Short mmCIF file of C-alpha atoms in Angstrom, two decimals:
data_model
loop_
_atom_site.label_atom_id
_atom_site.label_comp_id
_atom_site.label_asym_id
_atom_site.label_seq_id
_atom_site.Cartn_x
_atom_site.Cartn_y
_atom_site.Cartn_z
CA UNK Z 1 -31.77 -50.74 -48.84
CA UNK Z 2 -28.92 -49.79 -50.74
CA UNK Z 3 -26.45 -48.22 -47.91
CA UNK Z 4 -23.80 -46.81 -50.08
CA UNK Z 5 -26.50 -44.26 -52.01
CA UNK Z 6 -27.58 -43.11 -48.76
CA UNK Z 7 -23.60 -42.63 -47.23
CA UNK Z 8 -23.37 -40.85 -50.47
CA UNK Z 9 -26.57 -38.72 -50.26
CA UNK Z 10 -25.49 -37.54 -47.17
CA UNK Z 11 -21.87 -37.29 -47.34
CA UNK Z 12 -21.35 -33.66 -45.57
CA UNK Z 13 -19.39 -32.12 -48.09
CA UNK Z 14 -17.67 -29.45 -45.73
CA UNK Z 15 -15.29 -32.36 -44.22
CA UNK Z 16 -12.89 -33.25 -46.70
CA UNK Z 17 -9.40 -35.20 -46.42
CA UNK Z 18 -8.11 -36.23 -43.31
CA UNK Z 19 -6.82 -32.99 -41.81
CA UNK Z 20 -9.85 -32.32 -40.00
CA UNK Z 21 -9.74 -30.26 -36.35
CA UNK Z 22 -12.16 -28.15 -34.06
CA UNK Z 23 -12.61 -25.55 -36.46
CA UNK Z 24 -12.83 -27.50 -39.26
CA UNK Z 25 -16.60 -29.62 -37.13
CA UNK Z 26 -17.51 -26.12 -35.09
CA UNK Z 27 -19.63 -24.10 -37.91
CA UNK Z 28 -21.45 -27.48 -39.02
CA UNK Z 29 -22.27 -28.18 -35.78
CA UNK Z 30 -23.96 -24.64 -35.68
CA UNK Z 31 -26.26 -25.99 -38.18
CA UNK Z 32 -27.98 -28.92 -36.87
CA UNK Z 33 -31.32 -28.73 -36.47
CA UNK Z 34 -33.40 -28.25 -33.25
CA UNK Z 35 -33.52 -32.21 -32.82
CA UNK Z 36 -29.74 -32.22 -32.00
CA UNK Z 37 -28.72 -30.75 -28.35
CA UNK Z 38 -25.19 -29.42 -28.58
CA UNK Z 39 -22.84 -29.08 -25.47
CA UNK Z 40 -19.79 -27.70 -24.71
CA UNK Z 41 -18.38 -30.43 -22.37
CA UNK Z 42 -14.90 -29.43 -21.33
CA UNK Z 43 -11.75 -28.37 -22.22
CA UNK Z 44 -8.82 -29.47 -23.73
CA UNK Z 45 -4.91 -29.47 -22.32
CA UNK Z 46 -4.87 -26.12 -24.80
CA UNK Z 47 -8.18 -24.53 -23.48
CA UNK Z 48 -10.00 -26.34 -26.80
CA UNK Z 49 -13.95 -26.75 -26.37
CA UNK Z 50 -15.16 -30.79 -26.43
CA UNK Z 51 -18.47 -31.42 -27.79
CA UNK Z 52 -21.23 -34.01 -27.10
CA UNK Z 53 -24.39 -33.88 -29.83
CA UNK Z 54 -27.41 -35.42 -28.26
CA UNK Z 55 -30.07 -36.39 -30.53
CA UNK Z 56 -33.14 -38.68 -29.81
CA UNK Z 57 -35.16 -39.91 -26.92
CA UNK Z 58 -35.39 -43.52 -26.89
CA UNK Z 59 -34.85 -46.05 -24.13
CA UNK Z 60 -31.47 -47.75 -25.50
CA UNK Z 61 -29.02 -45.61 -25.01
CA UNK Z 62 -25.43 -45.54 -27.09
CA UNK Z 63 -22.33 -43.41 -26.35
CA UNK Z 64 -19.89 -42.94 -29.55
CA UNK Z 65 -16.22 -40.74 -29.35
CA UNK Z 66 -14.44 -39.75 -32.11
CA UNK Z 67 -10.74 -38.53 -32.63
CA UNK Z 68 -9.46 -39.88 -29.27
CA UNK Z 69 -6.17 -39.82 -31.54
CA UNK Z 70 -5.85 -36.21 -33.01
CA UNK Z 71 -4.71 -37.50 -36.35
CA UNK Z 72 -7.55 -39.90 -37.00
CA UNK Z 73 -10.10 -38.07 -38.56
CA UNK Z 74 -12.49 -40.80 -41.52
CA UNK Z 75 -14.93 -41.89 -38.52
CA UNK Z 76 -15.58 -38.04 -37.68
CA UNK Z 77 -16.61 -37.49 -41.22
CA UNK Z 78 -18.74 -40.70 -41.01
CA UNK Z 79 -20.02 -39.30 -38.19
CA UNK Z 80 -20.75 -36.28 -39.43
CA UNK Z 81 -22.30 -37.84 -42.11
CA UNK Z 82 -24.75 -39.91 -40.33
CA UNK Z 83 -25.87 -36.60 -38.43
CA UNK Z 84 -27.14 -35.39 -41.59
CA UNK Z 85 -28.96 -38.62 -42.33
CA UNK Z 86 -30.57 -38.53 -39.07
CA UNK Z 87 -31.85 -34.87 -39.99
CA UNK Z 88 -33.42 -35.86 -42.78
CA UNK Z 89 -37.42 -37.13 -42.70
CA UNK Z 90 -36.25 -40.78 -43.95
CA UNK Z 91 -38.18 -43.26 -42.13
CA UNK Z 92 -35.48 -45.19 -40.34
CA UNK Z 93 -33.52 -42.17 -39.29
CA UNK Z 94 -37.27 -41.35 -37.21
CA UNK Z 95 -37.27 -44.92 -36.05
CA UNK Z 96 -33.65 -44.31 -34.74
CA UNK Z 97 -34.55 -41.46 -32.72
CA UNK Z 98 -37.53 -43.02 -31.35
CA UNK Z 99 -35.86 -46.19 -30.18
CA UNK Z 100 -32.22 -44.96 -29.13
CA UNK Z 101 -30.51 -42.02 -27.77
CA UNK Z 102 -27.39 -41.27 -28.77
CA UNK Z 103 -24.53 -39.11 -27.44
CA UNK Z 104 -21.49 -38.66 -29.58
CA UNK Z 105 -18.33 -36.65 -28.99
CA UNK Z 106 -17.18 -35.86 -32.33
CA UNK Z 107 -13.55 -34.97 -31.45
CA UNK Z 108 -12.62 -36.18 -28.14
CA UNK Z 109 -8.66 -34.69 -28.61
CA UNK Z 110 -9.17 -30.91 -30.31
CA UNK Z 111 -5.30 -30.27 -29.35
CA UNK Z 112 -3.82 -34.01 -31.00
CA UNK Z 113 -6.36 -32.80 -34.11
CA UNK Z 114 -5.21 -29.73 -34.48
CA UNK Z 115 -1.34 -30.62 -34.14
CA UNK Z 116 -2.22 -33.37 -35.95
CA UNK Z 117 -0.88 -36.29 -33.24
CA UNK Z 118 -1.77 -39.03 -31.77
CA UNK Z 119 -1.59 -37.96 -28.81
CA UNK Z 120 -3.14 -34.86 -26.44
CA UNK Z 121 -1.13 -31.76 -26.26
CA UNK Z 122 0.97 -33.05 -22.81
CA UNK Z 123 1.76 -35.82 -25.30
CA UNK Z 124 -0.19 -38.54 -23.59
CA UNK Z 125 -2.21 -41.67 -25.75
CA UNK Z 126 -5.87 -41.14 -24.37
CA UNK Z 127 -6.15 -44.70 -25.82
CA UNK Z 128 -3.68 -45.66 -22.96
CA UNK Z 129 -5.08 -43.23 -20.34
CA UNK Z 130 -8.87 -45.00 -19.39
CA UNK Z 131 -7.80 -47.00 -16.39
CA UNK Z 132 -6.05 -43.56 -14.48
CA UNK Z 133 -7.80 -40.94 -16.32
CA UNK Z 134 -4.72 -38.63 -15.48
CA UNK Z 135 -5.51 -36.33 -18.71
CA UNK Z 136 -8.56 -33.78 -18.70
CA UNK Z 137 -10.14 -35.47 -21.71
CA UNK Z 138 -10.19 -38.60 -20.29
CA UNK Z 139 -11.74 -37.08 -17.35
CA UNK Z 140 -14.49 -35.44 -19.87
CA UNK Z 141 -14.91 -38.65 -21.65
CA UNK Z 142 -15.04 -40.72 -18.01
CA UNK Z 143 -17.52 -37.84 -16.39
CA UNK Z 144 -19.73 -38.65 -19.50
CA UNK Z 145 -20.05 -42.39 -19.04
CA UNK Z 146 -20.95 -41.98 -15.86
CA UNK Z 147 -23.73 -39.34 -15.99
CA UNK Z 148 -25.11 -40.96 -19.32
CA UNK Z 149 -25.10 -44.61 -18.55
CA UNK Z 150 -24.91 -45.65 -21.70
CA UNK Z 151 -25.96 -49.52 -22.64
CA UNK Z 152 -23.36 -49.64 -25.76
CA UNK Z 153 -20.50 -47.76 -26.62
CA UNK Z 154 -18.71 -47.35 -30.25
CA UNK Z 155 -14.73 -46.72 -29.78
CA UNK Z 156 -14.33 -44.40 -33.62
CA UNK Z 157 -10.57 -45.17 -35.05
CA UNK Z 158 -8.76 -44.98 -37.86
CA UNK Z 159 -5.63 -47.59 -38.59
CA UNK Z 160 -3.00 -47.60 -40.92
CA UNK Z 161 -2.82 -48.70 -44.21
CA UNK Z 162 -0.55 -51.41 -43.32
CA UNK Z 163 -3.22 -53.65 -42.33
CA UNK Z 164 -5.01 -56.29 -44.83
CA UNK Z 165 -7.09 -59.29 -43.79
CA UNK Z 166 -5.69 -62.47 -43.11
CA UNK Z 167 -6.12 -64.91 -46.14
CA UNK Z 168 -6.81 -62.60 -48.44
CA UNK Z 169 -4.22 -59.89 -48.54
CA UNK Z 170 -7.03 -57.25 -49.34
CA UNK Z 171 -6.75 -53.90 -47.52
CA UNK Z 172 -8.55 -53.83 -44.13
CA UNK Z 173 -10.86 -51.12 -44.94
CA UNK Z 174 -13.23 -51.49 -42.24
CA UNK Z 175 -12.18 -53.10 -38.68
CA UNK Z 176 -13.99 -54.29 -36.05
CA UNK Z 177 -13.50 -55.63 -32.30
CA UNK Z 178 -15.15 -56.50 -29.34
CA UNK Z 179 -12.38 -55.65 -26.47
CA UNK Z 180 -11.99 -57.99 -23.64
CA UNK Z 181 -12.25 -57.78 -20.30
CA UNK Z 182 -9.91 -60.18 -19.02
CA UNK Z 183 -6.90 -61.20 -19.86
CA UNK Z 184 -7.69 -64.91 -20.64
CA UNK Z 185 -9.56 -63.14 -23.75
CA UNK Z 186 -13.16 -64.78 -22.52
CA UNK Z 187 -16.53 -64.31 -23.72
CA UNK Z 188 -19.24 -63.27 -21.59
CA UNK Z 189 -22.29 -61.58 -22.42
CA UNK Z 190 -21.16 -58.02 -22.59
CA UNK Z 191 -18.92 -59.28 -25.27
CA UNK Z 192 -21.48 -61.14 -27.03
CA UNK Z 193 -23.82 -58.18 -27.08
CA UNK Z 194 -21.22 -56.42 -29.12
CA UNK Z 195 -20.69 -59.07 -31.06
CA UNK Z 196 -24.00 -59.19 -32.04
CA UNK Z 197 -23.64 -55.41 -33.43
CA UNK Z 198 -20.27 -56.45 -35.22
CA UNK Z 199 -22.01 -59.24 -36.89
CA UNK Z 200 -24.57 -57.04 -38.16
CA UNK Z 201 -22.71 -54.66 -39.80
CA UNK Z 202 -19.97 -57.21 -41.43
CA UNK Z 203 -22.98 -58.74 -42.94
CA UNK Z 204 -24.16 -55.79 -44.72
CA UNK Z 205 -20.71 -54.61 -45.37
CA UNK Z 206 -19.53 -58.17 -47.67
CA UNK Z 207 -22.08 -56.40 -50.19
CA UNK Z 208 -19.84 -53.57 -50.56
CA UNK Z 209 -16.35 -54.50 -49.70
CA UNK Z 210 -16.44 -58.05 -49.92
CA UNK Z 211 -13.68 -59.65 -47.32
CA UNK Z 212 -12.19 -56.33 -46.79
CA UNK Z 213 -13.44 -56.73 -43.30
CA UNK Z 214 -11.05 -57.37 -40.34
CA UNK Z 215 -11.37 -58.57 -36.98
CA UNK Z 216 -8.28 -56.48 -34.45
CA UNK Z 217 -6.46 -57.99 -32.03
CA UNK Z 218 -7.80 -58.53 -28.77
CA UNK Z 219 -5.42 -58.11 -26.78
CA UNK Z 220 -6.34 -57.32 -23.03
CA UNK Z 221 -5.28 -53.59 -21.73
CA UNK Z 222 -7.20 -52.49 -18.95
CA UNK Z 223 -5.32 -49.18 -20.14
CA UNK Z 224 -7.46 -49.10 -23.14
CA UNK Z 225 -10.93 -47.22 -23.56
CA UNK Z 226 -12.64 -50.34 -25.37
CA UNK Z 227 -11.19 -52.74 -22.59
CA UNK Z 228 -11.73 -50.44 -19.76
CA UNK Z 229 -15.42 -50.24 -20.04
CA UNK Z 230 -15.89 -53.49 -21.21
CA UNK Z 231 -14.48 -54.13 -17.39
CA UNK Z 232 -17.43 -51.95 -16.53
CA UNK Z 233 -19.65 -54.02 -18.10
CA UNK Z 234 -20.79 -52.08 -21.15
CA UNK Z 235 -21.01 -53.60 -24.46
CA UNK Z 236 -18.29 -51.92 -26.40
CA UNK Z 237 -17.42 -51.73 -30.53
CA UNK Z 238 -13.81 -50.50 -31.54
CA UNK Z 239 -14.12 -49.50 -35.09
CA UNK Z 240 -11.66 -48.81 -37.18
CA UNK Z 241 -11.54 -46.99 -40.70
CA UNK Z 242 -8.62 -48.63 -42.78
CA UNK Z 243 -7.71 -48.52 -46.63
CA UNK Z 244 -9.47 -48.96 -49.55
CA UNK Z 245 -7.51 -49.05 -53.16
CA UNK Z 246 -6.88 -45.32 -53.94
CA UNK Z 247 -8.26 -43.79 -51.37
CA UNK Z 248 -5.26 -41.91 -49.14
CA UNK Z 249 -7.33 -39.17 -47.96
CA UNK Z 250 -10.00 -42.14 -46.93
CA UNK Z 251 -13.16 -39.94 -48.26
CA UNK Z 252 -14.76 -43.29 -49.93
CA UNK Z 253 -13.92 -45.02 -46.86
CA UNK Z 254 -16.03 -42.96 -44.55
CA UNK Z 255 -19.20 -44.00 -46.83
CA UNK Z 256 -18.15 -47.15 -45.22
CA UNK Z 257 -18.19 -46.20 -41.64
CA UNK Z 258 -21.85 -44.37 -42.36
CA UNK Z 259 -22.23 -47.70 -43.79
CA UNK Z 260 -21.27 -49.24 -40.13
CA UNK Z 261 -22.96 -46.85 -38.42
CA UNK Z 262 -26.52 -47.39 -39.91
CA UNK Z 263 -26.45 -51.17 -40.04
CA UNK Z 264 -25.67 -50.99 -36.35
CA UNK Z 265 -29.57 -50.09 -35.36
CA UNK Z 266 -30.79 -52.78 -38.13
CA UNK Z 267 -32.86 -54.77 -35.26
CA UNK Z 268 -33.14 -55.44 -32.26
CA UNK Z 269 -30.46 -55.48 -29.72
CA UNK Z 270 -31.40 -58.79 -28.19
CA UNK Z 271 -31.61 -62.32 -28.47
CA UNK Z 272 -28.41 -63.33 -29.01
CA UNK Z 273 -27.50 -66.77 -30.06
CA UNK Z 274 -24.29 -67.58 -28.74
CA UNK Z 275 -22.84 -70.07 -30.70
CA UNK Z 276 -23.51 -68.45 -33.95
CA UNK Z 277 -22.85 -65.03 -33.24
CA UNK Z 278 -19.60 -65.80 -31.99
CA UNK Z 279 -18.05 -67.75 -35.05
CA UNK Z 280 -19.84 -65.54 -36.74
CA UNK Z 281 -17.72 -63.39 -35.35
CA UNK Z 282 -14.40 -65.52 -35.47
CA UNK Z 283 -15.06 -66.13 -39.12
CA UNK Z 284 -14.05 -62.50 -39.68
CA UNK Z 285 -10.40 -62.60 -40.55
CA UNK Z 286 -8.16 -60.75 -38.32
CA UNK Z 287 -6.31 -58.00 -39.20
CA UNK Z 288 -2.84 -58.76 -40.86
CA UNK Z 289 0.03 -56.49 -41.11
CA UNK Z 290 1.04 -57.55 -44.83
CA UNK Z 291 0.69 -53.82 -47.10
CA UNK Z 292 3.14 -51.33 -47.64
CA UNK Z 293 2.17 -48.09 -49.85
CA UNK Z 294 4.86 -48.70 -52.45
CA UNK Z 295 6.63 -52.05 -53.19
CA UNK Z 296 9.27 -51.80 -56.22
CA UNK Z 297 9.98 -55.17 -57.52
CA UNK Z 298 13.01 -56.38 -59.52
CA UNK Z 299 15.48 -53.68 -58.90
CA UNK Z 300 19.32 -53.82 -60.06
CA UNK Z 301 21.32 -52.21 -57.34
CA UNK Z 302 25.29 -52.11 -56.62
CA UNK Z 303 26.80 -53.02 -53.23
CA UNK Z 304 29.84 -53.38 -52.04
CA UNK Z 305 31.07 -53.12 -55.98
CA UNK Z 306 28.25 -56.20 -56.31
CA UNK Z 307 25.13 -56.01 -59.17
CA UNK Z 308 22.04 -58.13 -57.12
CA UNK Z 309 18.37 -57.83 -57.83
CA UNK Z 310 16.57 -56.74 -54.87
CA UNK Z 311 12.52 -55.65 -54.07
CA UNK Z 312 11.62 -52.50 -51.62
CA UNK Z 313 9.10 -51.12 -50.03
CA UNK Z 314 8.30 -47.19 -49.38
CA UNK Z 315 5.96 -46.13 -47.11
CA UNK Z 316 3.80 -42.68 -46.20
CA UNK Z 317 4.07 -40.34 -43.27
CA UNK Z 318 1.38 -37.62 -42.63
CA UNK Z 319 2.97 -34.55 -42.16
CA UNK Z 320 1.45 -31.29 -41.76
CA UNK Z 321 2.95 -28.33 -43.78
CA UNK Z 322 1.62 -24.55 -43.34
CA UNK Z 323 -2.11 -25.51 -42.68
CA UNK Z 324 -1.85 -28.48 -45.17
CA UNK Z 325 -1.52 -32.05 -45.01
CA UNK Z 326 1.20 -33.80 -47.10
CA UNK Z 327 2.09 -37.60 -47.66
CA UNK Z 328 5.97 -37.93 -47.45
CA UNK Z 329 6.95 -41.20 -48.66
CA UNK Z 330 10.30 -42.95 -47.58
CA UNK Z 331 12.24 -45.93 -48.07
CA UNK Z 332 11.30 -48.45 -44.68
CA UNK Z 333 12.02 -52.06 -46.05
CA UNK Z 334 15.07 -53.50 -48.30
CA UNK Z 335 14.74 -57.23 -49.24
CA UNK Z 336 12.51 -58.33 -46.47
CA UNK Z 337 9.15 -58.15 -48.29
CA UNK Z 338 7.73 -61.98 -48.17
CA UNK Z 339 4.10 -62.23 -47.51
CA UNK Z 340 3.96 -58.31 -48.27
CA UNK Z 341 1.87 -56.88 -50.65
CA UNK Z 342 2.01 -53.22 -51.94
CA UNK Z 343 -0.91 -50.62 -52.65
CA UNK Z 344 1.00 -49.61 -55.62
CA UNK Z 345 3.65 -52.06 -57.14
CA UNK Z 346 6.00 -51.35 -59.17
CA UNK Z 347 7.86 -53.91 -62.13
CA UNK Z 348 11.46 -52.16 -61.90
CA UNK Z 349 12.68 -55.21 -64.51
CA UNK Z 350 15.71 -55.16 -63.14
CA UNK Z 351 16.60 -51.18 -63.78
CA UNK Z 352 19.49 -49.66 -62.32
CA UNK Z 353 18.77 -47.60 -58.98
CA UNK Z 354 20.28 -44.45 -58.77
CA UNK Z 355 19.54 -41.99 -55.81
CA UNK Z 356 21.66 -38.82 -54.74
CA UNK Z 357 24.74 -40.73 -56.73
CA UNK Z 358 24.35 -43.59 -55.17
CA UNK Z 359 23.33 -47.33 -56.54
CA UNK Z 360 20.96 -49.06 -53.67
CA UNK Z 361 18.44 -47.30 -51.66
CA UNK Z 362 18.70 -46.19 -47.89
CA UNK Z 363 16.50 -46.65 -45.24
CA UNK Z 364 14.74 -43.58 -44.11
CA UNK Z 365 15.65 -41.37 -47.24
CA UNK Z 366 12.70 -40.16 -49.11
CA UNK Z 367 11.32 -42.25 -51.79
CA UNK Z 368 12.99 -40.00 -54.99
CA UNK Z 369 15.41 -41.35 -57.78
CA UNK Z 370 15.79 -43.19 -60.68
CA UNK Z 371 15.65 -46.32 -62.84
CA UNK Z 372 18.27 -46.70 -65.41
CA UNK Z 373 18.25 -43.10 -65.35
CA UNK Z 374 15.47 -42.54 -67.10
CA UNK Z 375 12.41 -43.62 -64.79
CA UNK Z 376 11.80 -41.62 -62.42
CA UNK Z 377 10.36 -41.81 -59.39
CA UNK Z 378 9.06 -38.94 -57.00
CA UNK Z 379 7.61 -39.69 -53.19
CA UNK Z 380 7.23 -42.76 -54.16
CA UNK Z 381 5.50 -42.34 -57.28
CA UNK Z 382 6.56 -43.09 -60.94
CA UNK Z 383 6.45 -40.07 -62.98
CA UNK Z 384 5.12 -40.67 -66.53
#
């Protein structure tokens, strides 16, 4: 089967870039077919409509969230994307909604998407909020679980582009976990069972991006959605959409969460072999924090009336501007880059720096100015 034709085939073309919110996922969900039940579920902190989309009637039954953080939007337009392949009359999209039901909450935090936050509108981490459920989409997201019983759940995330995989620098463009349920970090067989889906789609994903797969830290946080229902004894897959070379507004990497998402229902569910699954599972490297955006090597500054040749790293915020998201680059690390690897690197062969009159670059200023006076640089980028 060759996965990446079909993310592309059915890439929903209406969700582009990452600055995606309630009315950006309201007027395609208004045109899914008759196969797809669509609820209103609840309301936000702002008086936003939640979602669930229902869609087959089998006996395994999987519940999937998306945009718990506002501002990470690549697995809703994987999501979105996998909706349309499950409209369509291919074969295993029939088989899917034969054998499962699924119910998916495309964007669990309307108010965090919209402001475009991590957080809900009373400024709260929902992804910190499962144990209490003090906010109302927790409460929504909680009330689900319950009433749907589901026998998997898939945690959709997006992580920075800071993250590569351990031993082979690459960006982590795809992450996976299976969350614990103790402290002590055990495996039992709710783990295991989510292992098993982990292992399945690593193993299709090496054909695409080969070890550009990462394993997240696993960490126990009862606090935590993934962790939290792993307690409750529920198989439970964080995934997390990372960096691939190029792609800032992450619209190739979403072909690799449709990617995910398919290979998930590639057999059966059962018969899990511990032993391999699990280093199976191990074998994936974790997730390292070794990228900046920018790294500018070889620069000639002047401190302190001294000429030394330094390296420094810029990195992006996501801002948005009058309806529009922009990537503001800044200076965040000066001479501390071992074991750091940039998207973009730059050869500065030992140029002069020259910002705002000054010789060496500050911390926090925006990534503008010069080499030799000549070169130059703006947000981060070198201007040809």
């Amino acid at each position: 089967m060759d996965y990446l034709q079909l993310a592309t085939q059915y890439l929903e073309p209406k969700l582009q870039g990452k600055y995606i919110y309630l009315d950006s996922i309201l007027p395609i969900l208004q045109t899914l077919d008759s196969d797809f039940e669509i609820t209103e579920i609840g309301k936000s902190v702002q008086g936003r409509g939640i979602h669930q989309v229902k869609i087959g009637k089998g006996t395994t039954k999987i519940l999937m969230w998306s945009q718990m953080h506002g501002n990470e939007s690549t697995t809703t337009k994987g999501l979105f994307d996998f909706f349309n392949f499950l409209k369509s009359d291919n074969e295993i999209a029939k088989r899917i909604k034969s054998d499962y039901t699924l119910l998916c909450i495309p964007m669990l935090n309307p108010d965090g998407a919209f402001l475009y936050t991590r957080e809900n509108a009373n400024k709260v981490d929902l992804n910190r909020d499962a144990f209490n459920a003090t906010q109302p989409e927790m409460q929504i997201l909680h009330s689900i679980y319950k009433s749907f019983q589901p026998d998997y759940c898939y945690n959709l995330h997006d992580q920075r582009t800071i993250f590569g995989t351990e031993g082979f620098n690459l960006p982590a463009t795809v992450s996976f976990l299976s969350p614990a349920f103790n402290e002590s970090r055990d495996y039992n067989d709710v783990r295991l069972k989510a292992i098993h889906v982990i292992n399945k789609m690593n193993s299709v994903l090496q054909c695409y991006i080969p070890n550009q797969v990462g394993r997240f830290d696993d960490g126990y946080n009862v606090n935590c959605t993934g962790d939290y229902f792993t307690t409750q004894n529920t198989p439970t897959v964080l995934f997390e959409a990372g960096h691939f070379v190029g792609d800032y507004d992450r619209d190739i990497v979403r072909k690799f969460i449709f990617i995910s998402l398919l290979s998930s229902f590639s057999d059966s569910y059962e018969n899990v072999i511990v032993d391999k699954e699990l280093n199976n599972y191990l074998n994936i490297p974790q997730n390292n924090k070794c990228f900046y955006d920018f790294i500018y090597k070889n620069v000639k500054i002047i401190e302190n009336n001294v000429e030394k040749i330094i390296n420094f790293a810029a990195q992006y915020s996501e801002v948005v501007i009058e309806g529009h998201l922009k990537f503001i680059a800044t200076i965040v690390n000066i001479d501390e880059l071992d074991n750091y690897e940039g998207h973009i690197e730059y050869d500065c062969e030992e140029g002069l720096f020259l910002s705002k009159g000054l010789h060496n670059p500050i911390l926090n200023e925006k990534a503008d100015f010069f080499i030799n006076n000549l070169t130059e640089f703006n947000n981060g980028v070198k201007i040809i």
